[in-house]
């Protein structure tokens, strides 16, 4: 347990520091705005992560020190835990100028010092350590959200603003090699997490058998070039490829291409954290909704993989490709190197599956407030797998189940095709 | 083929006549109104069913006789087939007083005579017969919708109006016997339809294997008595039982009980096609949304069955209970007789499953316009199984997959519980 | 008083019969629909007029006979009188198929017989007679609304339906003579109604002095030809002519021409109670909103008259033009005969004034429920004067103040220009 | 003209400095938020005022120096001048974190230096001086808006935040003296501005005669005590006092008292720029909508004055009361001293009139873009008179016509009663 404690203390410190590094390029004003109901003000993310430690760890220890639980801070920084009391509505988080950024920052420091002392003390039992671990992974999730939200906020400005001045993006010729399908035999496969030493969420359990039909899956993500073909083939004008709801969505919001694409003088640009760039055709297409991923698959005479298929392929695939998680500091999906068998299953982009986000057979909800962490969202959302270029590597697992509504598209999501055999 | 033709001709005639019988109690005004976006004017249903035959059968035969394809009738009575051209928006079907009911009726007669001649002729190949069969089943589906929509329309009137003057409902004492769970072993089971002689929809295919974990399922539907306990235990006031979206739905629409219940002087009544009745506590609870079914299951420390579990149980269960399809002319879920093992799997009420409505492995969409019949709705809806007291018996199959959005509740839907073992 | 009673009895009978004549061309289905929140189902109009007599006259007489006050009829047919209890929301009147048209009709007959007896009896004092008179004028107002609503309902049908088969409209060459402005000197003028023998509404009182600056007013209404020039001069594309709110309205509803105009193959048609007709360029432009009337005036370097100016000009102008009220049974604005000095001040079309609908100096609200008839609407509406081709002649007075919101355009409204001197 | 130039240069400098003083208590985050569509981010106000000078003055001088007209700044800081090009939608001004506050501030300094040089030069003709004068008054208007918007923003925070730490408010006993009505005789009065030496807006012209009926007007504004009586007499529960639209507004927004009142433990508090204070019953009631002002008047068996009546009374009333404009730095309506004849006609609170905001007889719109300053808003708004405790004294005139929609209530508005005689 001592090692575990040291490890956790280090992970805590590293994670908290990383969050600070991520927001370094921002100005105070950038921390305040909320440009749509999906995103949150960056200063809210910062405070909410601290609130989580206060509410779930410190309160559990019956410490008198919590700061955010005083005043109305609990009301403001509780995201959606009904068991933690009433909370400020998500859609109007951007209405709050207070608490000020500097106060949120100094509270972070205060909390970190407090946690530091806690790690030195002998008060931490397994239950508390578990809660701290969840708190750390919770903050990692918000690191990804912070980058997603900054991108969305900056993209909407009529001024051409950038999060990073210079791009780390490099370009490799892939000779325009077509994706290939790999075939898999039918059979009973293992799904879900049963690693005792690893951190995982309740929604990945229990580990169980699932029967898979024969299928094939493509060796890489769909590229901008391939997606552009779909767009230019009137993909967004032809109802045949779209779900009924998707078609209504297209019409209502006048959608004609992916979220961050923009047509200028006949060519598409793409908004990135490096500002507006020419669309790199060899890059995987990103910020794709489930609606769009499904329509593209239909146009390609293919389908999306199920999450069971995806996990099975992942379980027998070594990590051949160069990694692209948050730690690589690329923050965009990267282009492919020729000749790889399966690329990008891990990192790069979250990959849409056709599976709805539902409980596994035998699933048991956690007790207490953490019941609200995952299970109450098991309705009308779809599963994405594999992590992305803005996901902390430490946060990633092959059994990780991310989930979004089919119309959402501000996350780093892409398309891998599958087929029935 | 001759027998097949005779059979189909009879089924056509019987089905068309049944539709007329169903609407007999209505006055002209009742055919016109549309009280919400989910329902359609009854006269629209009548004309749309005829349009379907004209558009899919007569047009295929290149006959010059179609009536509804003239003028703007195609535009009005096309429901949602983009491949058949632009159509009048669903939500404003009730804005159209024309064509008049009498014209729709006389057109029905004209079509029936025409179809009669067609059946006598030698022009019908297998493809056309298949289309006619779909047209007949399509009309059966609308028979169910007609009863659902009449109930919804009548329920919203501040006047106490009834579709039937006298109730066929009888009451049997069930001694308040608690539902029991039957256990099933894990294993690979067959799912989907492969009956060559039976009519079925594309979404029931292909027949395939699925692995099922050990589970148990209750021997009967949940009763009003049991659901009332949930309501009285503050089930609608406690977020713990509800999906996040469901809770927002409750709050937005101020929902505190099932759709057709009404609290008067401390007691609940229930709106039926026989008007407002006292809530019969031994009757299965009906007109339940997926949100409510899931919340009730959660409150009961159980869950909803998957559609694979349901179909498996059904496949090994003979039809022990008294039937309650449309033909019984009861039009309400019936109460249970004591001592039955599994009741109501077939008929009575559609049973919510926890399975999202998605394509089966190896599914192929039909060619042409019928592609739009089922597959484009495979997004964010959930599967219901088993037919109901307003489903024509002929239309029912054990592999039938009905589907609705989780908030919808005007169909005859109920709850059967399942458990992991 | 005897004469008065005889006169009133006749007026009652004549008015009630006229209402029946107006709806004669309709089919049952046409009585049920409500295509927008502004219009009401025609059968609702019929029942509401009867309800008014029951509620305001019979109830006052403490008669036990009222029919509509039983059941929930009062709830359904009360339009907006909070003092008469809660009522069914206006926007969903079209959701009610019941009571049936035939029941509303037979109730009308029952009421008429009852009123007939009442007129024969000796029970009617001045107060009751006053209430009956208001009830009659109330029904006349609804006659106009019935025609307005039929036109709106029919216009929205994708089928080309007509209220009247044949048009009474004739065409006279006006040699395209430009409208002329007549000048009036400044001074104190009388405004409002002080005729003791005439029926009038409370909002026309008290008669009072108003000071008018020098102004001029045009000799006739603006024609379709003139309005078409405005449209073709990009009038609907140029913000300069429009109020800020009007411009938002144009953009939101994508409005590019008057309500009933439709561009087909480069030419405008116009929907009328006779169906779709070619736009008659010599006819006064009709179904114009305040927004459009103001913008047209701005484009014409003119303005709308104030209601004081309008009433003053009317008071010194004899009725030179041919009359065009409901009694002429033309039901459309008529074209002008050459050489007339001032035409159409009375009948033809309601003429927008620039005056907001507000109380006159010294105005006293009526006591009781009739307080709700006019005064509670004195906010954000604008005054129209002069009656129209669907206004019963008997209902018209020179001091009559009609009022609508600036975006409304389904009434028979037109434009007369004025100028400062 | 030299004097005029010196005067204007001083006024410019004083006004620009005052704006800076007003926002001194704010933190960066407070400049960014926009809590409703009515308010704007404070940093937007600052930049927009500079933009106005650039766009209307510098551009007119064909100077190459403008800063804000570069990039997309014109697009962002143009409020509503269609003649100045397309603009960023008002409702999402709070979505823009950039340009940063510090950049807006340094641009202000740059502009001020530039304007300083301009005042020293000999380039300024009468036309330019006029435009500069409008720019200065425009900024004064925004000073008032800045205080209104800060109050609204702060009031919505769940944290108890204050703009000023300490209150300047003092309390004087008024012995609860009832307001009195002063009578005025009928006659022709002068309305509108004809002062050649004074600055005024186009909507105050031309000066003209208006005939006024006999009326009386109360000697002071309605107090919180009096308004509280109305609230406690179920004023907000009784439809009788309210316009039809007002009643719908009450119901839709569940309004039960004035905007900044809050019921806590049976007593009302009031949100101010000094934070939440006990409701001072002797203070004039403020932040009242036209709907509420009209309803209170109705409850009081009185009415609101017309703007002509108000201006006439003002014109013959010397400024007896202690002044309460922005310069007094009280920023709240002040309580009354006993024995004054007419108090608060000037300053304290804007007083609702019953007059709709419309053009005066003979009104001519300005040429060019300034046409959009006032005239396009002359629809469905009502006039307020008299200035307020947040209006710069220099900006006030007795003929000043302020205007708001009847539901708006975040301005410093109060009630003075009038009566017909």
PDB file of N, CA, C and O in Angstrom, chain C residues 220-246:
ATOM      1  N   UNK C 220     -57.221  57.864 -52.210  1.00  0.00           N
ATOM      2  CA  UNK C 220     -57.643  56.472 -52.307  1.00  0.00           C
ATOM      3  C   UNK C 220     -56.591  55.551 -51.686  1.00  0.00           C
ATOM      4  O   UNK C 220     -55.482  55.989 -51.358  1.00  0.00           O
ATOM      5  N   UNK C 221     -56.955  54.292 -51.565  1.00  0.00           N
ATOM      6  CA  UNK C 221     -56.043  53.290 -51.021  1.00  0.00           C
ATOM      7  C   UNK C 221     -54.939  52.991 -52.032  1.00  0.00           C
ATOM      8  O   UNK C 221     -55.116  53.190 -53.236  1.00  0.00           O
ATOM      9  N   UNK C 222     -53.834  52.482 -51.540  1.00  0.00           N
ATOM     10  CA  UNK C 222     -52.723  52.059 -52.385  1.00  0.00           C
ATOM     11  C   UNK C 222     -53.139  50.799 -53.155  1.00  0.00           C
ATOM     12  O   UNK C 222     -53.780  49.914 -52.598  1.00  0.00           O
ATOM     13  N   UNK C 223     -52.803  50.736 -54.410  1.00  0.00           N
ATOM     14  CA  UNK C 223     -53.195  49.580 -55.243  1.00  0.00           C
ATOM     15  C   UNK C 223     -52.108  48.504 -55.271  1.00  0.00           C
ATOM     16  O   UNK C 223     -50.955  48.741 -54.898  1.00  0.00           O
ATOM     17  N   UNK C 224     -52.501  47.340 -55.735  1.00  0.00           N
ATOM     18  CA  UNK C 224     -51.540  46.265 -55.951  1.00  0.00           C
ATOM     19  C   UNK C 224     -50.426  46.707 -56.898  1.00  0.00           C
ATOM     20  O   UNK C 224     -49.265  46.349 -56.711  1.00  0.00           O
ATOM     21  N   UNK C 225     -50.788  47.489 -57.903  1.00  0.00           N
ATOM     22  CA  UNK C 225     -49.784  47.974 -58.852  1.00  0.00           C
ATOM     23  C   UNK C 225     -48.707  48.778 -58.129  1.00  0.00           C
ATOM     24  O   UNK C 225     -47.505  48.574 -58.331  1.00  0.00           O
ATOM     25  N   UNK C 226     -49.168  49.677 -57.256  1.00  0.00           N
ATOM     26  CA  UNK C 226     -48.215  50.527 -56.543  1.00  0.00           C
ATOM     27  C   UNK C 226     -47.386  49.711 -55.551  1.00  0.00           C
ATOM     28  O   UNK C 226     -46.189  49.918 -55.395  1.00  0.00           O
ATOM     29  N   UNK C 227     -48.046  48.775 -54.912  1.00  0.00           N
ATOM     30  CA  UNK C 227     -47.319  47.954 -53.932  1.00  0.00           C
ATOM     31  C   UNK C 227     -46.320  47.032 -54.637  1.00  0.00           C
ATOM     32  O   UNK C 227     -45.215  46.795 -54.140  1.00  0.00           O
ATOM     33  N   UNK C 228     -46.708  46.568 -55.817  1.00  0.00           N
ATOM     34  CA  UNK C 228     -45.807  45.716 -56.595  1.00  0.00           C
ATOM     35  C   UNK C 228     -44.527  46.467 -56.978  1.00  0.00           C
ATOM     36  O   UNK C 228     -43.434  45.902 -56.975  1.00  0.00           O
ATOM     37  N   UNK C 229     -44.685  47.754 -57.274  1.00  0.00           N
ATOM     38  CA  UNK C 229     -43.507  48.592 -57.552  1.00  0.00           C
ATOM     39  C   UNK C 229     -42.546  48.576 -56.369  1.00  0.00           C
ATOM     40  O   UNK C 229     -41.327  48.492 -56.547  1.00  0.00           O
ATOM     41  N   UNK C 230     -43.108  48.689 -55.191  1.00  0.00           N
ATOM     42  CA  UNK C 230     -42.314  48.656 -53.953  1.00  0.00           C
ATOM     43  C   UNK C 230     -41.585  47.316 -53.836  1.00  0.00           C
ATOM     44  O   UNK C 230     -40.382  47.261 -53.561  1.00  0.00           O
ATOM     45  N   UNK C 231     -42.298  46.242 -54.073  1.00  0.00           N
ATOM     46  CA  UNK C 231     -41.692  44.909 -54.007  1.00  0.00           C
ATOM     47  C   UNK C 231     -40.565  44.795 -55.028  1.00  0.00           C
ATOM     48  O   UNK C 231     -39.470  44.310 -54.722  1.00  0.00           O
ATOM     49  N   UNK C 232     -40.841  45.267 -56.241  1.00  0.00           N
ATOM     50  CA  UNK C 232     -39.859  45.131 -57.323  1.00  0.00           C
ATOM     51  C   UNK C 232     -38.675  46.085 -57.174  1.00  0.00           C
ATOM     52  O   UNK C 232     -37.627  45.873 -57.759  1.00  0.00           O
ATOM     53  N   UNK C 233     -38.890  47.122 -56.378  1.00  0.00           N
ATOM     54  CA  UNK C 233     -37.791  48.048 -56.073  1.00  0.00           C
ATOM     55  C   UNK C 233     -36.980  47.525 -54.884  1.00  0.00           C
ATOM     56  O   UNK C 233     -36.298  48.281 -54.205  1.00  0.00           O
ATOM     57  N   UNK C 234     -37.072  46.228 -54.622  1.00  0.00           N
ATOM     58  CA  UNK C 234     -36.359  45.612 -53.493  1.00  0.00           C
ATOM     59  C   UNK C 234     -36.795  46.146 -52.139  1.00  0.00           C
ATOM     60  O   UNK C 234     -36.003  46.184 -51.193  1.00  0.00           O
ATOM     61  N   UNK C 235     -38.052  46.548 -52.062  1.00  0.00           N
ATOM     62  CA  UNK C 235     -38.582  47.080 -50.808  1.00  0.00           C
ATOM     63  C   UNK C 235     -38.419  46.127 -49.640  1.00  0.00           C
ATOM     64  O   UNK C 235     -38.163  46.559 -48.522  1.00  0.00           O
ATOM     65  N   UNK C 236     -38.547  44.836 -49.887  1.00  0.00           N
ATOM     66  CA  UNK C 236     -38.429  43.848 -48.798  1.00  0.00           C
ATOM     67  C   UNK C 236     -36.974  43.456 -48.534  1.00  0.00           C
ATOM     68  O   UNK C 236     -36.703  42.646 -47.652  1.00  0.00           O
ATOM     69  N   UNK C 237     -36.048  44.017 -49.294  1.00  0.00           N
ATOM     70  CA  UNK C 237     -34.629  43.678 -49.114  1.00  0.00           C
ATOM     71  C   UNK C 237     -33.844  44.836 -48.514  1.00  0.00           C
ATOM     72  O   UNK C 237     -32.655  44.715 -48.260  1.00  0.00           O
ATOM     73  N   UNK C 238     -34.505  45.980 -48.358  1.00  0.00           N
ATOM     74  CA  UNK C 238     -33.809  47.184 -47.923  1.00  0.00           C
ATOM     75  C   UNK C 238     -34.271  47.598 -46.532  1.00  0.00           C
ATOM     76  O   UNK C 238     -35.401  48.055 -46.340  1.00  0.00           O
ATOM     77  N   UNK C 239     -33.372  47.458 -45.564  1.00  0.00           N
ATOM     78  CA  UNK C 239     -33.696  47.735 -44.152  1.00  0.00           C
ATOM     79  C   UNK C 239     -34.172  49.160 -43.930  1.00  0.00           C
ATOM     80  O   UNK C 239     -34.862  49.436 -42.954  1.00  0.00           O
ATOM     81  N   UNK C 240     -33.802  50.085 -44.833  1.00  0.00           N
ATOM     82  CA  UNK C 240     -34.071  51.511 -44.597  1.00  0.00           C
ATOM     83  C   UNK C 240     -35.541  51.825 -44.383  1.00  0.00           C
ATOM     84  O   UNK C 240     -35.877  52.802 -43.727  1.00  0.00           O
ATOM     85  N   UNK C 241     -36.412  51.023 -44.983  1.00  0.00           N
ATOM     86  CA  UNK C 241     -37.838  51.357 -44.932  1.00  0.00           C
ATOM     87  C   UNK C 241     -38.534  50.776 -43.706  1.00  0.00           C
ATOM     88  O   UNK C 241     -39.672  51.111 -43.431  1.00  0.00           O
ATOM     89  N   UNK C 242     -37.849  49.905 -42.985  1.00  0.00           N
ATOM     90  CA  UNK C 242     -38.539  49.084 -41.990  1.00  0.00           C
ATOM     91  C   UNK C 242     -38.177  49.433 -40.563  1.00  0.00           C
ATOM     92  O   UNK C 242     -37.039  49.785 -40.269  1.00  0.00           O
ATOM     93  N   UNK C 243     -39.163  49.293 -39.685  1.00  0.00           N
ATOM     94  CA  UNK C 243     -38.865  49.337 -38.256  1.00  0.00           C
ATOM     95  C   UNK C 243     -37.903  48.199 -37.926  1.00  0.00           C
ATOM     96  O   UNK C 243     -37.865  47.175 -38.614  1.00  0.00           O
ATOM     97  N   UNK C 244     -37.174  48.358 -36.861  1.00  0.00           N
ATOM     98  CA  UNK C 244     -36.216  47.340 -36.441  1.00  0.00           C
ATOM     99  C   UNK C 244     -36.918  45.995 -36.194  1.00  0.00           C
ATOM    100  O   UNK C 244     -36.473  44.950 -36.662  1.00  0.00           O
ATOM    101  N   UNK C 245     -38.025  46.014 -35.490  1.00  0.00           N
ATOM    102  CA  UNK C 245     -38.781  44.780 -35.224  1.00  0.00           C
ATOM    103  C   UNK C 245     -39.310  44.167 -36.520  1.00  0.00           C
ATOM    104  O   UNK C 245     -39.376  42.944 -36.671  1.00  0.00           O
ATOM    105  N   UNK C 246     -39.732  45.043 -37.424  1.00  0.00           N
ATOM    106  CA  UNK C 246     -40.284  44.575 -38.695  1.00  0.00           C
ATOM    107  C   UNK C 246     -39.221  43.841 -39.494  1.00  0.00           C
ATOM    108  O   UNK C 246     -39.484  42.796 -40.098  1.00  0.00           O
TER     109      UNK C 246
END
